[in-house]
Coordinates of N, CA and C in Angstrom, one line a residue:
M8 N 150.9 142.0 168.4 CA 149.7 142.7 168.3 C 148.7 142.2 169.3
Q9 N 148.1 143.2 170.0 CA 147.2 142.8 171.1 C 145.8 142.6 170.5
G10 N 145.0 141.8 171.2 CA 143.6 141.5 170.8 C 142.7 142.7 171.1
L11 N 141.4 142.5 170.7 CA 140.4 143.6 171.0 C 139.8 143.3 172.3
P12 N 139.2 144.4 172.9 CA 138.5 144.2 174.2 C 137.4 143.3 174.1
E13 N 137.1 142.6 175.2 CA 136.0 141.6 175.2 C 134.6 142.3 174.8
W14 N 134.4 143.5 175.2 CA 133.2 144.2 175.0 C 132.9 144.6 173.5
A15 N 133.9 144.5 172.7 CA 133.8 144.9 171.3 C 133.0 143.9 170.6
P16 N 131.9 144.3 169.9 CA 131.1 143.3 169.2 C 131.8 142.6 168.1
R17 N 131.6 141.4 167.8 CA 132.3 140.7 166.7 C 131.6 140.9 165.4
V18 N 132.4 140.9 164.3 CA 131.9 141.1 163.0 C 131.5 139.8 162.3
K19 N 130.3 139.8 161.7 CA 129.9 138.7 160.9 C 130.1 139.0 159.5
P20 N 130.2 138.0 158.6 CA 130.4 138.3 157.2 C 129.3 139.3 156.7
G21 N 129.7 140.3 155.9 CA 128.7 141.2 155.4 C 128.3 142.2 156.4
G22 N 128.8 142.2 157.6 CA 128.3 143.1 158.7 C 129.1 144.4 158.7
R23 N 129.1 145.2 157.6 CA 129.9 146.4 157.6 C 129.3 147.5 158.6
R24 N 128.0 147.5 158.8 CA 127.4 148.4 159.7 C 127.9 148.1 161.1
R25 N 128.0 146.9 161.5 CA 128.5 146.5 162.8 C 130.0 146.8 162.9
L26 N 130.7 146.6 161.8 CA 132.2 146.9 161.8 C 132.4 148.4 162.0
R27 N 131.6 149.2 161.3 CA 131.7 150.7 161.5 C 131.5 151.1 162.9
A28 N 130.4 150.5 163.5 CA 130.1 150.8 164.9 C 131.2 150.4 165.8
R29 N 131.8 149.2 165.5 CA 132.9 148.7 166.4 C 134.2 149.6 166.2
L30 N 134.5 150.1 165.0 CA 135.6 151.0 164.8 C 135.4 152.3 165.5
V31 N 134.2 152.8 165.5 CA 133.9 154.1 166.2 C 134.1 153.9 167.7
A32 N 133.5 152.8 168.2 CA 133.6 152.5 169.6 C 135.1 152.4 170.1
L33 N 135.9 151.9 169.2 CA 137.3 151.7 169.6 C 138.2 152.9 169.3
G34 N 137.6 154.0 168.8 CA 138.3 155.3 168.7 C 138.9 155.6 167.3
V35 N 138.5 154.8 166.3 CA 139.1 155.0 164.9 C 138.4 156.3 164.4
V36 N 139.3 157.3 163.9 CA 138.8 158.6 163.5 C 137.9 158.5 162.2
D37 N 138.4 157.7 161.2 CA 137.7 157.6 159.9 C 137.4 156.2 159.6
P38 N 136.4 155.6 160.2 CA 136.1 154.2 160.0 C 135.7 153.8 158.6
D39 N 135.1 154.8 157.8 CA 134.7 154.5 156.5 C 135.8 154.2 155.5
D40 N 137.0 154.8 155.8 CA 138.2 154.5 155.0 C 138.6 153.0 155.2
V41 N 138.5 152.6 156.4 CA 138.9 151.2 156.7 C 137.9 150.2 156.0
I42 N 136.6 150.5 156.1 CA 135.6 149.7 155.6 C 135.6 149.7 154.0
E43 N 135.9 150.8 153.4 CA 136.0 150.9 152.0 C 137.2 150.1 151.4
S44 N 138.2 150.0 152.2 CA 139.4 149.3 151.8 C 139.2 147.7 151.8
L45 N 138.2 147.3 152.5 CA 137.9 145.8 152.5 C 137.3 145.3 151.2
P46 N 137.7 144.1 150.8 CA 137.0 143.6 149.6 C 135.6 143.2 150.0
D47 N 134.7 143.2 148.9 CA 133.3 142.9 149.2 C 133.1 141.5 149.8
D48 N 134.0 140.6 149.5 CA 133.9 139.2 150.1 C 134.8 139.0 151.3
A49 N 135.1 140.0 152.0 CA 136.0 139.9 153.2 C 135.4 139.0 154.2
D50 N 136.1 138.1 154.7 CA 135.6 137.2 155.8 C 136.0 137.8 157.1
D51 N 135.7 137.1 158.2 CA 135.9 137.6 159.6 C 137.4 137.9 159.8
E52 N 138.3 137.0 159.3 CA 139.7 137.1 159.5 C 140.3 138.4 158.9
V53 N 139.8 138.7 157.6 CA 140.3 139.9 156.9 C 139.8 141.1 157.7
A54 N 138.5 141.1 158.1 CA 137.9 142.2 158.8 C 138.6 142.4 160.1
E55 N 138.9 141.4 160.8 CA 139.6 141.5 162.1 C 141.0 142.1 162.0
A56 N 141.7 141.6 160.9 CA 143.1 142.2 160.7 C 143.0 143.6 160.4
A57 N 142.1 144.1 159.6 CA 141.9 145.5 159.2 C 141.5 146.3 160.5
L58 N 140.7 145.7 161.3 CA 140.2 146.4 162.5 C 141.4 146.5 163.5
L59 N 142.2 145.5 163.7 CA 143.3 145.6 164.6 C 144.3 146.6 164.1
T60 N 144.6 146.7 162.8 CA 145.5 147.7 162.2 C 145.0 149.1 162.4
A61 N 143.7 149.3 162.2 CA 143.1 150.6 162.4 C 143.1 151.1 163.8
V62 N 142.8 150.2 164.7 CA 142.9 150.5 166.2 C 144.3 150.8 166.6
S63 N 145.2 150.0 166.1 CA 146.6 150.3 166.4 C 147.1 151.7 165.9
R64 N 146.7 152.0 164.7 CA 147.0 153.3 164.2 C 146.4 154.5 165.0
A65 N 145.1 154.2 165.4 CA 144.4 155.3 166.1 C 145.1 155.5 167.5
G66 N 145.5 154.4 168.1 CA 146.2 154.5 169.4 C 147.6 155.3 169.2
Q67 N 148.3 155.0 168.1 CA 149.5 155.7 167.9 C 149.3 157.2 167.7
Q68 N 148.2 157.5 166.9 CA 147.9 158.9 166.7 C 147.6 159.7 168.0
R69 N 146.9 159.0 168.9 CA 146.5 159.6 170.1 C 147.8 159.9 171.0
N70 N 148.8 159.0 170.9 CA 150.0 159.1 171.7 C 151.0 160.1 171.1
D71 N 150.8 160.5 169.9 CA 151.7 161.5 169.2 C 151.5 162.9 169.7

């Protein structure tokens, strides 16, 4: 799994608005689905994993 671009802002705990902006910037079509799937107490690691998965799926959809 590849990392995120350097320019993508990092997520802080509770920063769902920032996470949504980051998902949109990285080309995720429906960022709200990703955000709603996260537990309320999600830490940076959980958010980062969800973000990488969503970005990977978005890239696969663009290539199909």
